[in-house]
Every structure is written in C-alpha cells, then in structure tokens.
PDB file of C-alpha atoms in Angstrom:
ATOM      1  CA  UNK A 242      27.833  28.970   0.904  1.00 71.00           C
ATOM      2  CA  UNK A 243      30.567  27.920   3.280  1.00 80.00           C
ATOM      3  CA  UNK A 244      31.208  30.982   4.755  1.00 86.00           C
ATOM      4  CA  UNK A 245      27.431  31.295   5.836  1.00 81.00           C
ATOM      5  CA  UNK A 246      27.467  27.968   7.830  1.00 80.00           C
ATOM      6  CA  UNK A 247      30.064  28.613   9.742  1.00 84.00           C
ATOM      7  CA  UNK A 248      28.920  31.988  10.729  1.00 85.00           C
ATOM      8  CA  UNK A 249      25.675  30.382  11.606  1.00 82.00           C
ATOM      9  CA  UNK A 250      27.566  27.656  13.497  1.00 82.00           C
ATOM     10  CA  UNK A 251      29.414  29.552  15.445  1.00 88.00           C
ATOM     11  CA  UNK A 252      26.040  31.978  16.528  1.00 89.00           C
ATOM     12  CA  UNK A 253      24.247  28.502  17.166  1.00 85.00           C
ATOM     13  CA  UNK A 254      22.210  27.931  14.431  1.00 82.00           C
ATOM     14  CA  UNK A 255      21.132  24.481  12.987  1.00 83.00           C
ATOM     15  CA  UNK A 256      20.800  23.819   9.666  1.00 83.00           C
ATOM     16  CA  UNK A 257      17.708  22.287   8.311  1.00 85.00           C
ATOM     17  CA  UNK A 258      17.002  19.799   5.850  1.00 89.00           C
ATOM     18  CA  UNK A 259      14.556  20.759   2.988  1.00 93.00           C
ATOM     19  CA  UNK A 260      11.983  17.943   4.750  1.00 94.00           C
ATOM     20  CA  UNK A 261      12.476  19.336   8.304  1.00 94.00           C
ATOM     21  CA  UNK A 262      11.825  23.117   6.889  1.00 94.00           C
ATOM     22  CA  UNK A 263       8.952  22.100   5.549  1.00 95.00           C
ATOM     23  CA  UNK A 264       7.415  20.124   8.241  1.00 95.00           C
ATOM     24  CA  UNK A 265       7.531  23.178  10.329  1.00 95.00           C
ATOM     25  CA  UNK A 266       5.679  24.983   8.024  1.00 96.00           C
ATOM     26  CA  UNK A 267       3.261  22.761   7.987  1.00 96.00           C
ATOM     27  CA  UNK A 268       2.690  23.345  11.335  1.00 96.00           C
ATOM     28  CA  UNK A 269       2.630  26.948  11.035  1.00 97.00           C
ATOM     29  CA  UNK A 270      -0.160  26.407   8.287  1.00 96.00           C
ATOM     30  CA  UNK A 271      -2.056  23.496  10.651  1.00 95.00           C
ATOM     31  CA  UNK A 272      -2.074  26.753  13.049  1.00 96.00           C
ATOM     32  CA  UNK A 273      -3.544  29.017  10.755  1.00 95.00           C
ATOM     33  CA  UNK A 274      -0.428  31.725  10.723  1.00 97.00           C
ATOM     34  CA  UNK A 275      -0.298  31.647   6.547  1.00 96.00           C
ATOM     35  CA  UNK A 276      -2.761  33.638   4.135  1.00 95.00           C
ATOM     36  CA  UNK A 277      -5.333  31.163   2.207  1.00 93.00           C
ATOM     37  CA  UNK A 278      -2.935  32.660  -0.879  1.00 93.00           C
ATOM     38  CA  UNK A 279       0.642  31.304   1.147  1.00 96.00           C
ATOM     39  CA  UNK A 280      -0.930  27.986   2.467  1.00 95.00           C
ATOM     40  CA  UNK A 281      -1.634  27.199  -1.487  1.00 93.00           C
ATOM     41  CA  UNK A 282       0.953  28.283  -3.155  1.00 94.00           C
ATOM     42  CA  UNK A 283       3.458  26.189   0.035  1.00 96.00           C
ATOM     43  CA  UNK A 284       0.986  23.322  -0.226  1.00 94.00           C
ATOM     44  CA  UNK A 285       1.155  23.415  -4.195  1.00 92.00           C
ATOM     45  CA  UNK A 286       5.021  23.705  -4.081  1.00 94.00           C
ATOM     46  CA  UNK A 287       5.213  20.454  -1.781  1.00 94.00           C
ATOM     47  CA  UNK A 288       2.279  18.275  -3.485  1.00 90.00           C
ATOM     48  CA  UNK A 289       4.303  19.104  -6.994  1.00 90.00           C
ATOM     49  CA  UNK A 290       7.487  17.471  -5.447  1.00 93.00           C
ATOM     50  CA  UNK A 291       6.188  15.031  -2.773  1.00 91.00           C
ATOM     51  CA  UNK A 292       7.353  11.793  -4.319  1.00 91.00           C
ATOM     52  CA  UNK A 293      11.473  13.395  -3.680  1.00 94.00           C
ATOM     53  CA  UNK A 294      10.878  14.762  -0.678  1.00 95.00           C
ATOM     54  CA  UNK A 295       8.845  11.914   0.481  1.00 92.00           C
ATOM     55  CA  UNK A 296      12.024   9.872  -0.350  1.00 94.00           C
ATOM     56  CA  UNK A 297      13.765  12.408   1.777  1.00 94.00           C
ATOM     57  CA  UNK A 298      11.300  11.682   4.588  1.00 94.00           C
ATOM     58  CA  UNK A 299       8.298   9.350   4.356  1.00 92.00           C
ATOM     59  CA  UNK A 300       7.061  10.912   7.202  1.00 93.00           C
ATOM     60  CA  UNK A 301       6.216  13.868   5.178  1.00 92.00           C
ATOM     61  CA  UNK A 302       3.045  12.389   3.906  1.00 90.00           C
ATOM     62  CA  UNK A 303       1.386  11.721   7.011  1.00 90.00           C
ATOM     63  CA  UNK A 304       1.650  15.370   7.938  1.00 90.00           C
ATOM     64  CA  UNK A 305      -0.056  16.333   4.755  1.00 92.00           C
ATOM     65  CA  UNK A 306      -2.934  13.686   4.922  1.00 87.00           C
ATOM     66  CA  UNK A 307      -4.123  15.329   8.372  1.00 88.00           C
ATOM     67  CA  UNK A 308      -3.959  19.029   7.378  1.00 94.00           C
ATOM     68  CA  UNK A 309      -6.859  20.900   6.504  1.00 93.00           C
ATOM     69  CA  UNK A 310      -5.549  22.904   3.391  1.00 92.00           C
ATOM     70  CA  UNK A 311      -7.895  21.915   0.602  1.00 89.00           C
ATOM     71  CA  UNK A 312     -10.255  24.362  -0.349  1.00 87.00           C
ATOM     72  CA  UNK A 313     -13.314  22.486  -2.121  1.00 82.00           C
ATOM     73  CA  UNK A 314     -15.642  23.675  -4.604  1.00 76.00           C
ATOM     74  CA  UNK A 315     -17.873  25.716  -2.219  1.00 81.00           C
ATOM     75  CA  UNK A 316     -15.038  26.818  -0.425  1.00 85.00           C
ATOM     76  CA  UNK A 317     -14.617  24.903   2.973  1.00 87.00           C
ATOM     77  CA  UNK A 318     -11.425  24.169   4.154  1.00 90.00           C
ATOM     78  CA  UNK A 319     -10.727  19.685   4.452  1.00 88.00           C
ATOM     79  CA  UNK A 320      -7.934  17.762   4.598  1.00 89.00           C
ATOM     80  CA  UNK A 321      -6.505  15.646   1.462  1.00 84.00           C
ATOM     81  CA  UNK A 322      -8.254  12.522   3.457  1.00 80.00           C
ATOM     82  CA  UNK A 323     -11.679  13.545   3.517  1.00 80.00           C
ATOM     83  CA  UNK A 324     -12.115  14.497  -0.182  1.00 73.00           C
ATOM     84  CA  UNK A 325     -13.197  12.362  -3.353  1.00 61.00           C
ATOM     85  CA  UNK A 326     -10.747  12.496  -6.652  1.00 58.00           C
ATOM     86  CA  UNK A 327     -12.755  14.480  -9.357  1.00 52.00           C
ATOM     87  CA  UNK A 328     -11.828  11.187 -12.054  1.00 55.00           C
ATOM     88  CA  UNK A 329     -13.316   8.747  -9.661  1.00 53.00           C
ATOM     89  CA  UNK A 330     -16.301   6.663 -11.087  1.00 51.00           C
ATOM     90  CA  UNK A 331     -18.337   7.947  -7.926  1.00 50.00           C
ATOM     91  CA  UNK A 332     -18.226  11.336  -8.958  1.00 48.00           C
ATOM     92  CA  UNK A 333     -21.752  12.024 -10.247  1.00 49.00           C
ATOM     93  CA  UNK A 334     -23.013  10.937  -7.045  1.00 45.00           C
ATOM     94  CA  UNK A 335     -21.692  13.739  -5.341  1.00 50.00           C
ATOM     95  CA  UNK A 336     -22.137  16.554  -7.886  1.00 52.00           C
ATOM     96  CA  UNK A 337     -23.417  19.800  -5.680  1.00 54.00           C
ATOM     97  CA  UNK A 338     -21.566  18.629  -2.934  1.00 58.00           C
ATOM     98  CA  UNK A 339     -18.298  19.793  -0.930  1.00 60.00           C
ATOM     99  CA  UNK A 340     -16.900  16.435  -1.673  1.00 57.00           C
ATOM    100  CA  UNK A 341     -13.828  17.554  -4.199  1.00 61.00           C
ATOM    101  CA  UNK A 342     -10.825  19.790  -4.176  1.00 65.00           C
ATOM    102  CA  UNK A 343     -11.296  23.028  -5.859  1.00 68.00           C
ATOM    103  CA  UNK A 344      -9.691  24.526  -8.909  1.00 67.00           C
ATOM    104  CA  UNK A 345      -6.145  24.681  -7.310  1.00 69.00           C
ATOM    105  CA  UNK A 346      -6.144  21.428  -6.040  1.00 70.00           C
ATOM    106  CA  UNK A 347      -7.747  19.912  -8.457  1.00 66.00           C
ATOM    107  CA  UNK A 348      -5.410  19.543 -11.588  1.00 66.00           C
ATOM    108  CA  UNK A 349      -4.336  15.877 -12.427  1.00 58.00           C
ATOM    109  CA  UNK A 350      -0.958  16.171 -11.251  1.00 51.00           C
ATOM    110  CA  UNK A 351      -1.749  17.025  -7.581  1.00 56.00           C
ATOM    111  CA  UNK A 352      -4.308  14.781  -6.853  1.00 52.00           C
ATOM    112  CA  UNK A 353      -2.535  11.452  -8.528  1.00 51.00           C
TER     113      UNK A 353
END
C-alpha cells in the first residue's frame, strides 16, 4: 500500500521488482542457503510463470539455465542444461541413467 512505500522510502529502502526479487533468490539457492523442499517449491513457482516474468526480464532465463536445482531420477542435483526431456525420441537410450528430471520436474508443463 501507499503508506508502506513511503515509510520504506523514507528508512531507505528500495523497492524491488518481482524479476529482481527473484534473481536474488536465485542466488541464495545457487549458494545452497534454501532446503531441497524451498529450492523446489521457488524453482516450481518461477518455471510455472517464466514466459511473464521472462517478458519482465529476459535475463531471467539465463540465470535458471546455469543453476543446479534439478533433482534427477537417482537423485543428483544438475542444472536444466545438462538434462534430457523425458518425451524426447532419445529417451530409451538413456533409461537407468541420471539423464532426466525427477518427478517434480518432470511434469509436461515445466519442462516445455
């Protein structure tokens, strides 16, 4: 409300966009200072709405493709960039493997 900006205005405080907010916490998670239960349910709140806030900030995408928050099947810990779509063609190649998101990453909405 208005009356809570300008009290944080006049102590000093910036407001944040939605975009900037959440680039910061995903540095905090890229540090490792969220629960495996926090970093999925923030990660699963931002992949859900990426294509608004990446009109927002394209920029938001390229912090995402670098972070190590996808748990795979067997339970290691990979970025978005160095995992396999479970509908890919290639998939029975790989079966066995830690190649694919796990369940929480893996519905068809989050990794289209």
């Amino acid at each position: 409300d208005h009356t809570s900006q300008t009290l944080g205005q006049l102590v000093g405080l910036t407001q944040l966009s939605t975009t900037q907010l959440l680039t910061e916490m995903l540095e905090e998670v890229r540090n490792g200072r969220y629960t495996r239960e926090q970093t999925d349910s923030i990660m699963l709140w931002i992949l859900k709405r990426l294509p608004s806030l990446t009109a927002e900030d394209p920029n938001i995408s390229s912090h995402i493709h670098t972070l190590e928050f996808v748990t795979t099947t067997n339970g290691t810990v990979v970025s978005p960039t160095q995992l396999f779509s479970p509908d890919e063609s290639v998939s029975d190649m790989f079966l066995g493997e830690a190649v694919f998101p796990g369940p929480v990453y893996s519905e068809k909405l989050i990794v289209t």
